[in-house]
PDB file of C-alpha atoms in Angstrom:
ATOM      1  CA  TYR A   1     173.543  37.348  25.856  1.00  0.00           C
ATOM      2  CA  LEU A   2     170.036  38.951  27.445  1.00  0.00           C
ATOM      3  CA  LYS A   3     169.836  35.143  29.596  1.00  0.00           C
ATOM      4  CA  GLU A   4     173.421  35.835  30.514  1.00  0.00           C
ATOM      5  CA  MET A   5     172.954  39.448  31.946  1.00  0.00           C
ATOM      6  CA  ILE A   6     169.911  38.597  33.560  1.00  0.00           C
ATOM      7  CA  ASP A   7     170.978  35.685  35.414  1.00  0.00           C
ATOM      8  CA  THR A   8     174.358  37.237  36.939  1.00  0.00           C
ATOM      9  CA  VAL A   9     171.783  39.982  38.732  1.00  0.00           C
ATOM     10  CA  VAL A  10     169.583  37.350  39.634  1.00  0.00           C
ATOM     11  CA  HIS A  11     171.955  34.995  41.318  1.00  0.00           C
ATOM     12  CA  GLN A  12     173.609  38.037  43.370  1.00  0.00           C
ATOM     13  CA  SER A  13     175.283  36.843  46.787  1.00  0.00           C
ATOM     14  CA  TYR A  14     173.495  40.265  47.870  1.00  0.00           C
ATOM     15  CA  SER A  15     169.675  40.267  47.518  1.00  0.00           C
ATOM     16  CA  ASN A  16     168.039  43.417  47.965  1.00  0.00           C
ATOM     17  CA  TRP A  17     167.973  45.063  43.925  1.00  0.00           C
ATOM     18  CA  GLU A  18     166.187  46.136  41.187  1.00  0.00           C
ATOM     19  CA  LEU A  19     167.196  45.532  37.416  1.00  0.00           C
ATOM     20  CA  CYS A  20     165.452  48.305  35.565  1.00  0.00           C
ATOM     21  CA  ILE A  21     165.293  47.482  31.625  1.00  0.00           C
ATOM     22  CA  ALA A  22     164.490  49.799  29.363  1.00  0.00           C
ATOM     23  CA  ASP A  23     163.611  47.575  25.932  1.00  0.00           C
ATOM     24  CA  GLY A  24     163.606  50.141  22.853  1.00  0.00           C
ATOM     25  CA  SER A  25     163.502  46.993  20.337  1.00  0.00           C
ATOM     26  CA  ASN A  26     160.751  46.924  17.438  1.00  0.00           C
ATOM     27  CA  THR A  27     159.328  43.628  18.772  1.00  0.00           C
ATOM     28  CA  ASP A  28     157.816  42.313  21.912  1.00  0.00           C
ATOM     29  CA  ASP A  29     160.495  39.249  22.085  1.00  0.00           C
ATOM     30  CA  VAL A  30     162.832  40.812  25.175  1.00  0.00           C
ATOM     31  CA  ILE A  31     159.819  41.337  27.334  1.00  0.00           C
ATOM     32  CA  HIS A  32     157.951  38.281  26.580  1.00  0.00           C
ATOM     33  CA  TYR A  33     161.411  36.091  27.199  1.00  0.00           C
ATOM     34  CA  ILE A  34     161.450  38.220  30.739  1.00  0.00           C
ATOM     35  CA  GLU A  35     157.969  37.801  31.750  1.00  0.00           C
ATOM     36  CA  LYS A  36     158.141  33.834  30.596  1.00  0.00           C
ATOM     37  CA  ASN A  37     161.542  33.103  32.001  1.00  0.00           C
ATOM     38  CA  TYR A  38     161.848  35.757  35.293  1.00  0.00           C
ATOM     39  CA  PRO A  39     158.568  35.924  37.480  1.00  0.00           C
ATOM     40  CA  ASP A  40     160.536  38.045  39.750  1.00  0.00           C
ATOM     41  CA  ASN A  41     159.266  41.306  40.891  1.00  0.00           C
ATOM     42  CA  ARG A  42     162.627  42.467  41.121  1.00  0.00           C
ATOM     43  CA  ILE A  43     162.929  43.076  37.563  1.00  0.00           C
ATOM     44  CA  LYS A  44     161.284  45.607  36.353  1.00  0.00           C
ATOM     45  CA  TRP A  45     161.042  46.648  32.730  1.00  0.00           C
ATOM     46  CA  THR A  46     159.470  49.301  30.359  1.00  0.00           C
ATOM     47  CA  LYS A  47     158.410  48.743  26.606  1.00  0.00           C
ATOM     48  CA  LEU A  48     159.820  52.258  25.117  1.00  0.00           C
ATOM     49  CA  GLU A  49     157.316  53.252  21.987  1.00  0.00           C
ATOM     50  CA  GLN A  50     160.525  53.975  20.175  1.00  0.00           C
ATOM     51  CA  ASN A  51     164.696  53.507  20.438  1.00  0.00           C
ATOM     52  CA  TYR A  52     165.161  56.948  21.993  1.00  0.00           C
ATOM     53  CA  GLY A  53     168.915  56.291  21.418  1.00  0.00           C
ATOM     54  CA  ILE A  54     171.891  55.272  24.104  1.00  0.00           C
ATOM     55  CA  SER A  55     170.809  58.310  26.605  1.00  0.00           C
ATOM     56  CA  GLY A  56     167.286  58.176  26.373  1.00  0.00           C
ATOM     57  CA  ASN A  57     166.638  54.618  26.496  1.00  0.00           C
ATOM     58  CA  MET A  58     168.918  54.439  29.284  1.00  0.00           C
ATOM     59  CA  ASN A  59     167.157  57.572  31.379  1.00  0.00           C
ATOM     60  CA  LYS A  60     163.968  55.482  30.837  1.00  0.00           C
ATOM     61  CA  ALA A  61     165.504  52.565  32.938  1.00  0.00           C
ATOM     62  CA  LEU A  62     166.286  55.217  35.664  1.00  0.00           C
ATOM     63  CA  GLU A  63     163.069  56.470  35.966  1.00  0.00           C
ATOM     64  CA  LEU A  64     162.113  52.889  36.922  1.00  0.00           C
ATOM     65  CA  ALA A  65     165.063  52.673  39.790  1.00  0.00           C
ATOM     66  CA  THR A  66     163.796  53.244  43.379  1.00  0.00           C
ATOM     67  CA  GLY A  67     166.988  51.777  45.488  1.00  0.00           C
ATOM     68  CA  ASP A  68     169.352  54.123  47.199  1.00  0.00           C
ATOM     69  CA  TYR A  69     171.821  53.723  44.823  1.00  0.00           C
ATOM     70  CA  VAL A  70     172.145  52.717  40.777  1.00  0.00           C
ATOM     71  CA  GLY A  71     174.838  50.798  38.623  1.00  0.00           C
ATOM     72  CA  LEU A  72     175.185  51.116  34.982  1.00  0.00           C
ATOM     73  CA  TYR A  73     174.603  47.616  33.263  1.00  0.00           C
ATOM     74  CA  ASP A  74     175.238  47.309  29.798  1.00  0.00           C
ATOM     75  CA  HIS A  75     172.500  44.754  28.424  1.00  0.00           C
ATOM     76  CA  ASP A  76     175.362  42.236  26.970  1.00  0.00           C
ATOM     77  CA  ASP A  77     178.100  42.620  30.035  1.00  0.00           C
ATOM     78  CA  MET A  78     178.016  39.935  32.331  1.00  0.00           C
ATOM     79  CA  LEU A  79     178.792  40.603  36.717  1.00  0.00           C
ATOM     80  CA  GLU A  80     180.363  38.172  39.506  1.00  0.00           C
ATOM     81  CA  LEU A  81     178.014  36.956  41.840  1.00  0.00           C
ATOM     82  CA  ASN A  82     179.278  38.835  44.537  1.00  0.00           C
ATOM     83  CA  ALA A  83     179.282  42.391  43.052  1.00  0.00           C
ATOM     84  CA  LEU A  84     176.482  44.475  44.666  1.00  0.00           C
ATOM     85  CA  TYR A  85     177.602  42.746  48.182  1.00  0.00           C
ATOM     86  CA  GLU A  86     181.355  44.222  47.391  1.00  0.00           C
ATOM     87  CA  VAL A  87     179.986  47.871  46.507  1.00  0.00           C
ATOM     88  CA  VAL A  88     177.359  47.348  48.923  1.00  0.00           C
ATOM     89  CA  LYS A  89     179.748  46.784  51.748  1.00  0.00           C
ATOM     90  CA  ALA A  90     182.030  50.116  50.766  1.00  0.00           C
ATOM     91  CA  ILE A  91     179.303  51.968  51.514  1.00  0.00           C
ATOM     92  CA  GLN A  92     178.944  50.887  55.279  1.00  0.00           C
ATOM     93  CA  GLY A  93     182.131  52.463  57.082  1.00  0.00           C
ATOM     94  CA  TYR A  94     181.285  56.043  54.896  1.00  0.00           C
ATOM     95  CA  PRO A  95     178.332  56.683  52.534  1.00  0.00           C
ATOM     96  CA  TYR A  96     180.554  57.504  49.422  1.00  0.00           C
ATOM     97  CA  ASP A  97     178.353  58.677  46.241  1.00  0.00           C
ATOM     98  CA  LEU A  98     180.397  56.791  44.166  1.00  0.00           C
ATOM     99  CA  VAL A  99     181.522  53.461  43.721  1.00  0.00           C
ATOM    100  CA  TYR A 100     183.999  52.090  41.146  1.00  0.00           C
ATOM    101  CA  THR A 101     185.440  48.684  40.732  1.00  0.00           C
ATOM    102  CA  ASP A 102     188.122  46.690  38.765  1.00  0.00           C
ATOM    103  CA  GLU A 103     186.788  45.152  35.404  1.00  0.00           C
ATOM    104  CA  ASP A 104     187.989  42.847  32.492  1.00  0.00           C
ATOM    105  CA  LYS A 105     186.349  41.837  29.290  1.00  0.00           C
ATOM    106  CA  PHE A 106     184.813  38.590  28.299  1.00  0.00           C
ATOM    107  CA  ASP A 107     186.161  37.045  24.842  1.00  0.00           C
ATOM    108  CA  ASP A 108     182.581  35.916  23.302  1.00  0.00           C
ATOM    109  CA  SER A 109     184.566  33.534  20.669  1.00  0.00           C
ATOM    110  CA  LYS A 110     186.914  31.744  22.803  1.00  0.00           C
ATOM    111  CA  LYS A 111     184.705  31.825  26.087  1.00  0.00           C
ATOM    112  CA  GLU A 112     187.454  33.036  28.196  1.00  0.00           C
ATOM    113  CA  PHE A 113     188.037  36.194  30.281  1.00  0.00           C
ATOM    114  CA  VAL A 114     190.967  38.794  29.147  1.00  0.00           C
ATOM    115  CA  ASP A 115     192.365  41.640  29.382  1.00  0.00           C
ATOM    116  CA  PRO A 116     192.061  42.394  32.934  1.00  0.00           C
ATOM    117  CA  ASN A 117     191.643  46.457  33.834  1.00  0.00           C
ATOM    118  CA  PHE A 118     192.816  47.155  37.836  1.00  0.00           C
ATOM    119  CA  LYS A 119     192.614  50.356  38.054  1.00  0.00           C
ATOM    120  CA  PRO A 120     194.189  52.922  40.790  1.00  0.00           C
ATOM    121  CA  ASP A 121     191.976  54.704  43.188  1.00  0.00           C
ATOM    122  CA  TYR A 122     190.378  58.062  41.818  1.00  0.00           C
ATOM    123  CA  SER A 123     192.576  60.140  40.069  1.00  0.00           C
ATOM    124  CA  PRO A 124     191.314  63.023  38.331  1.00  0.00           C
ATOM    125  CA  ASP A 125     194.061  63.536  35.913  1.00  0.00           C
ATOM    126  CA  LEU A 126     193.644  60.035  34.556  1.00  0.00           C
ATOM    127  CA  PHE A 127     190.257  60.455  34.265  1.00  0.00           C
ATOM    128  CA  ARG A 128     190.773  63.758  32.464  1.00  0.00           C
ATOM    129  CA  SER A 129     192.642  61.739  30.062  1.00  0.00           C
ATOM    130  CA  HIS A 130     190.235  59.130  29.263  1.00  0.00           C
ATOM    131  CA  ASN A 131     187.511  57.066  31.046  1.00  0.00           C
ATOM    132  CA  TYR A 132     189.271  54.375  32.990  1.00  0.00           C
ATOM    133  CA  ILE A 133     186.261  53.893  35.487  1.00  0.00           C
ATOM    134  CA  THR A 134     183.736  53.245  32.743  1.00  0.00           C
ATOM    135  CA  HIS A 135     181.887  49.640  35.097  1.00  0.00           C
ATOM    136  CA  PHE A 136     180.938  48.849  37.447  1.00  0.00           C
ATOM    137  CA  PHE A 137     180.160  52.536  38.325  1.00  0.00           C
ATOM    138  CA  VAL A 138     177.782  52.840  41.061  1.00  0.00           C
ATOM    139  CA  VAL A 139     176.060  56.163  41.927  1.00  0.00           C
ATOM    140  CA  ASN A 140     173.842  57.500  44.749  1.00  0.00           C
ATOM    141  CA  LYS A 141     170.382  58.028  43.121  1.00  0.00           C
ATOM    142  CA  LYS A 142     170.765  61.423  44.866  1.00  0.00           C
ATOM    143  CA  ILE A 143     173.291  62.701  43.065  1.00  0.00           C
ATOM    144  CA  ILE A 144     171.376  61.680  39.778  1.00  0.00           C
ATOM    145  CA  ASP A 145     168.501  63.648  40.349  1.00  0.00           C
ATOM    146  CA  GLN A 146     170.727  66.544  40.840  1.00  0.00           C
ATOM    147  CA  VAL A 147     172.198  66.163  37.723  1.00  0.00           C
ATOM    148  CA  GLY A 148     169.296  65.037  35.468  1.00  0.00           C
ATOM    149  CA  GLY A 149     170.469  61.721  33.702  1.00  0.00           C
ATOM    150  CA  MET A 150     172.212  60.916  30.371  1.00  0.00           C
ATOM    151  CA  ARG A 151     172.341  63.413  27.359  1.00  0.00           C
ATOM    152  CA  SER A 152     171.869  62.534  24.093  1.00  0.00           C
ATOM    153  CA  GLU A 153     174.058  65.306  22.443  1.00  0.00           C
ATOM    154  CA  PHE A 154     176.788  63.106  24.091  1.00  0.00           C
ATOM    155  CA  ASP A 155     175.526  59.449  22.386  1.00  0.00           C
ATOM    156  CA  GLY A 156     178.864  57.184  21.875  1.00  0.00           C
ATOM    157  CA  ALA A 157     180.296  58.837  25.622  1.00  0.00           C
ATOM    158  CA  GLN A 158     177.210  59.402  27.563  1.00  0.00           C
ATOM    159  CA  ASP A 159     178.396  57.828  30.734  1.00  0.00           C
ATOM    160  CA  TYR A 160     182.122  59.551  30.351  1.00  0.00           C
ATOM    161  CA  ASP A 161     180.121  63.094  30.622  1.00  0.00           C
ATOM    162  CA  PHE A 162     177.519  61.724  33.027  1.00  0.00           C
ATOM    163  CA  MET A 163     180.667  60.279  35.524  1.00  0.00           C
ATOM    164  CA  PHE A 164     182.139  63.726  35.190  1.00  0.00           C
ATOM    165  CA  ARG A 165     178.798  65.261  36.157  1.00  0.00           C
ATOM    166  CA  CYS A 166     177.955  62.948  38.997  1.00  0.00           C
ATOM    167  CA  ILE A 167     182.148  63.041  40.270  1.00  0.00           C
ATOM    168  CA  GLU A 168     181.566  67.011  40.163  1.00  0.00           C
ATOM    169  CA  LYS A 169     178.725  66.833  42.707  1.00  0.00           C
ATOM    170  CA  ALA A 170     180.034  63.997  44.900  1.00  0.00           C
ATOM    171  CA  ASN A 171     181.029  63.500  48.395  1.00  0.00           C
ATOM    172  CA  GLY A 172     183.411  61.178  48.021  1.00  0.00           C
ATOM    173  CA  ILE A 173     184.741  58.022  45.446  1.00  0.00           C
ATOM    174  CA  TYR A 174     185.607  54.724  46.427  1.00  0.00           C
ATOM    175  CA  HIS A 175     187.231  52.134  44.327  1.00  0.00           C
ATOM    176  CA  VAL A 176     186.668  48.090  44.890  1.00  0.00           C
ATOM    177  CA  PRO A 177     189.879  46.743  44.019  1.00  0.00           C
ATOM    178  CA  LYS A 178     188.357  43.504  42.772  1.00  0.00           C
ATOM    179  CA  ILE A 179     187.196  42.254  38.952  1.00  0.00           C
ATOM    180  CA  LEU A 180     183.817  42.444  39.450  1.00  0.00           C
ATOM    181  CA  TYR A 181     182.432  43.529  36.037  1.00  0.00           C
ATOM    182  CA  HIS A 182     183.153  41.573  32.932  1.00  0.00           C
ATOM    183  CA  TRP A 183     182.829  43.175  29.331  1.00  0.00           C
ATOM    184  CA  ARG A 184     181.869  40.958  26.737  1.00  0.00           C
ATOM    185  CA  MET A 185     184.325  41.364  23.486  1.00  0.00           C
ATOM    186  CA  HIS A 186     181.869  40.895  20.598  1.00  0.00           C
ATOM    187  CA  PRO A 187     182.727  42.076  16.853  1.00  0.00           C
ATOM    188  CA  LEU A 188     179.890  44.808  17.124  1.00  0.00           C
ATOM    189  CA  SER A 189     181.025  45.777  20.746  1.00  0.00           C
ATOM    190  CA  THR A 190     183.513  48.738  21.409  1.00  0.00           C
ATOM    191  CA  ALA A 191     185.163  46.683  23.026  1.00  0.00           C
ATOM    192  CA  GLN A 192     186.597  44.780  20.241  1.00  0.00           C
ATOM    193  CA  ASN A 193     186.771  46.822  17.707  1.00  0.00           C
ATOM    194  CA  PRO A 194     187.048  50.476  18.543  1.00  0.00           C
ATOM    195  CA  GLU A 195     187.248  51.873  14.666  1.00  0.00           C
ATOM    196  CA  SER A 196     183.228  50.898  14.936  1.00  0.00           C
ATOM    197  CA  LYS A 197     182.266  53.715  17.016  1.00  0.00           C
ATOM    198  CA  LEU A 198     184.832  56.706  15.895  1.00  0.00           C
ATOM    199  CA  TYR A 199     181.862  59.385  17.023  1.00  0.00           C
ATOM    200  CA  CYS A 200     182.419  58.196  20.640  1.00  0.00           C
ATOM    201  CA  TYR A 201     185.524  59.537  20.779  1.00  0.00           C
ATOM    202  CA  GLU A 202     184.744  63.041  19.392  1.00  0.00           C
ATOM    203  CA  ALA A 203     181.609  63.049  22.024  1.00  0.00           C
ATOM    204  CA  GLY A 204     184.347  62.233  24.716  1.00  0.00           C
ATOM    205  CA  LYS A 205     186.318  65.519  23.789  1.00  0.00           C
ATOM    206  CA  LYS A 206     183.347  67.487  24.508  1.00  0.00           C
ATOM    207  CA  ALA A 207     182.698  65.631  27.479  1.00  0.00           C
ATOM    208  CA  ILE A 208     186.032  66.379  28.869  1.00  0.00           C
ATOM    209  CA  GLU A 209     185.453  70.349  27.603  1.00  0.00           C
ATOM    210  CA  GLU A 210     182.575  70.705  29.088  1.00  0.00           C
ATOM    211  CA  HIS A 211     183.396  69.550  32.484  1.00  0.00           C
ATOM    212  CA  TYR A 212     186.333  72.035  32.428  1.00  0.00           C
ATOM    213  CA  LYS A 213     183.655  74.952  31.405  1.00  0.00           C
ATOM    214  CA  ARG A 214     181.502  73.647  34.042  1.00  0.00           C
ATOM    215  CA  THR A 215     184.237  73.635  36.972  1.00  0.00           C
ATOM    216  CA  GLY A 216     186.211  77.246  36.177  1.00  0.00           C
ATOM    217  CA  VAL A 217     189.128  75.272  34.275  1.00  0.00           C
ATOM    218  CA  GLU A 218     191.137  76.953  31.276  1.00  0.00           C
ATOM    219  CA  ALA A 219     192.433  74.564  29.140  1.00  0.00           C
ATOM    220  CA  THR A 220     191.826  73.007  25.555  1.00  0.00           C
ATOM    221  CA  VAL A 221     191.596  68.994  24.939  1.00  0.00           C
ATOM    222  CA  GLU A 222     192.810  67.349  21.797  1.00  0.00           C
ATOM    223  CA  MET A 223     192.439  63.544  20.777  1.00  0.00           C
ATOM    224  CA  MET A 224     195.519  61.493  20.721  1.00  0.00           C
ATOM    225  CA  PRO A 225     195.825  59.558  17.486  1.00  0.00           C
ATOM    226  CA  LYS A 226     195.243  55.753  16.540  1.00  0.00           C
ATOM    227  CA  PRO A 227     196.108  53.604  18.179  1.00  0.00           C
ATOM    228  CA  MET A 228     195.351  55.506  20.761  1.00  0.00           C
ATOM    229  CA  TRP A 229     191.631  55.280  20.731  1.00  0.00           C
ATOM    230  CA  GLY A 230     190.146  57.025  23.667  1.00  0.00           C
ATOM    231  CA  MET A 231     192.753  59.103  25.182  1.00  0.00           C
ATOM    232  CA  TYR A 232     192.776  62.498  25.194  1.00  0.00           C
ATOM    233  CA  HIS A 233     195.515  65.408  25.973  1.00  0.00           C
ATOM    234  CA  THR A 234     195.045  68.479  28.381  1.00  0.00           C
ATOM    235  CA  THR A 235     196.932  71.634  27.924  1.00  0.00           C
ATOM    236  CA  TYR A 236     196.329  73.899  30.669  1.00  0.00           C
TER     237      TYR A 236
END
């Protein structure tokens, strides 16, 4: 997984990138592997003293980033080789603070791409109903500096909460209608087994509620019942 994740960045058609990795594991295997196989100064890593959890580890990786824009990339996923090119191309005409793309899933057992997610352009109502943006999400680094990264009290839906806070500050949002991100399905991933991480959905509800509080919208949010994991209903 590590090799495929890194390779799909190293082989990008757009070359002005940096890959920031925060390693919260309890061995040095990952770091040794990177040093041995990827002598590339565009790959930046930090070995954490401990595992700070999803948000804490991601924030440590964000601290390494020096680029104008940052894309959120999970450790076991893959990018299409023109992903960064398409994102950079999108912000040439207008400097959108946020860019997101379509995605699909990679079935690890069958080794095939499945479940394509063709998303609409930015839809506030849909985003308040579930996190349809997920991957690939790219945001102006200035916005990250304003909102202050991930928050551990939202672990499981930390990206949902983070996206809401970024969207609230953004000058515009652009959707690239191409599948550029592959979300890997394996037995421990939420992509394959939603019930493996039920706490994620409670955190998602909280993320929407906090968004309404910040923006002055009076509303109540309820989680939708099984099998509609990750879906929410707002009563204004």
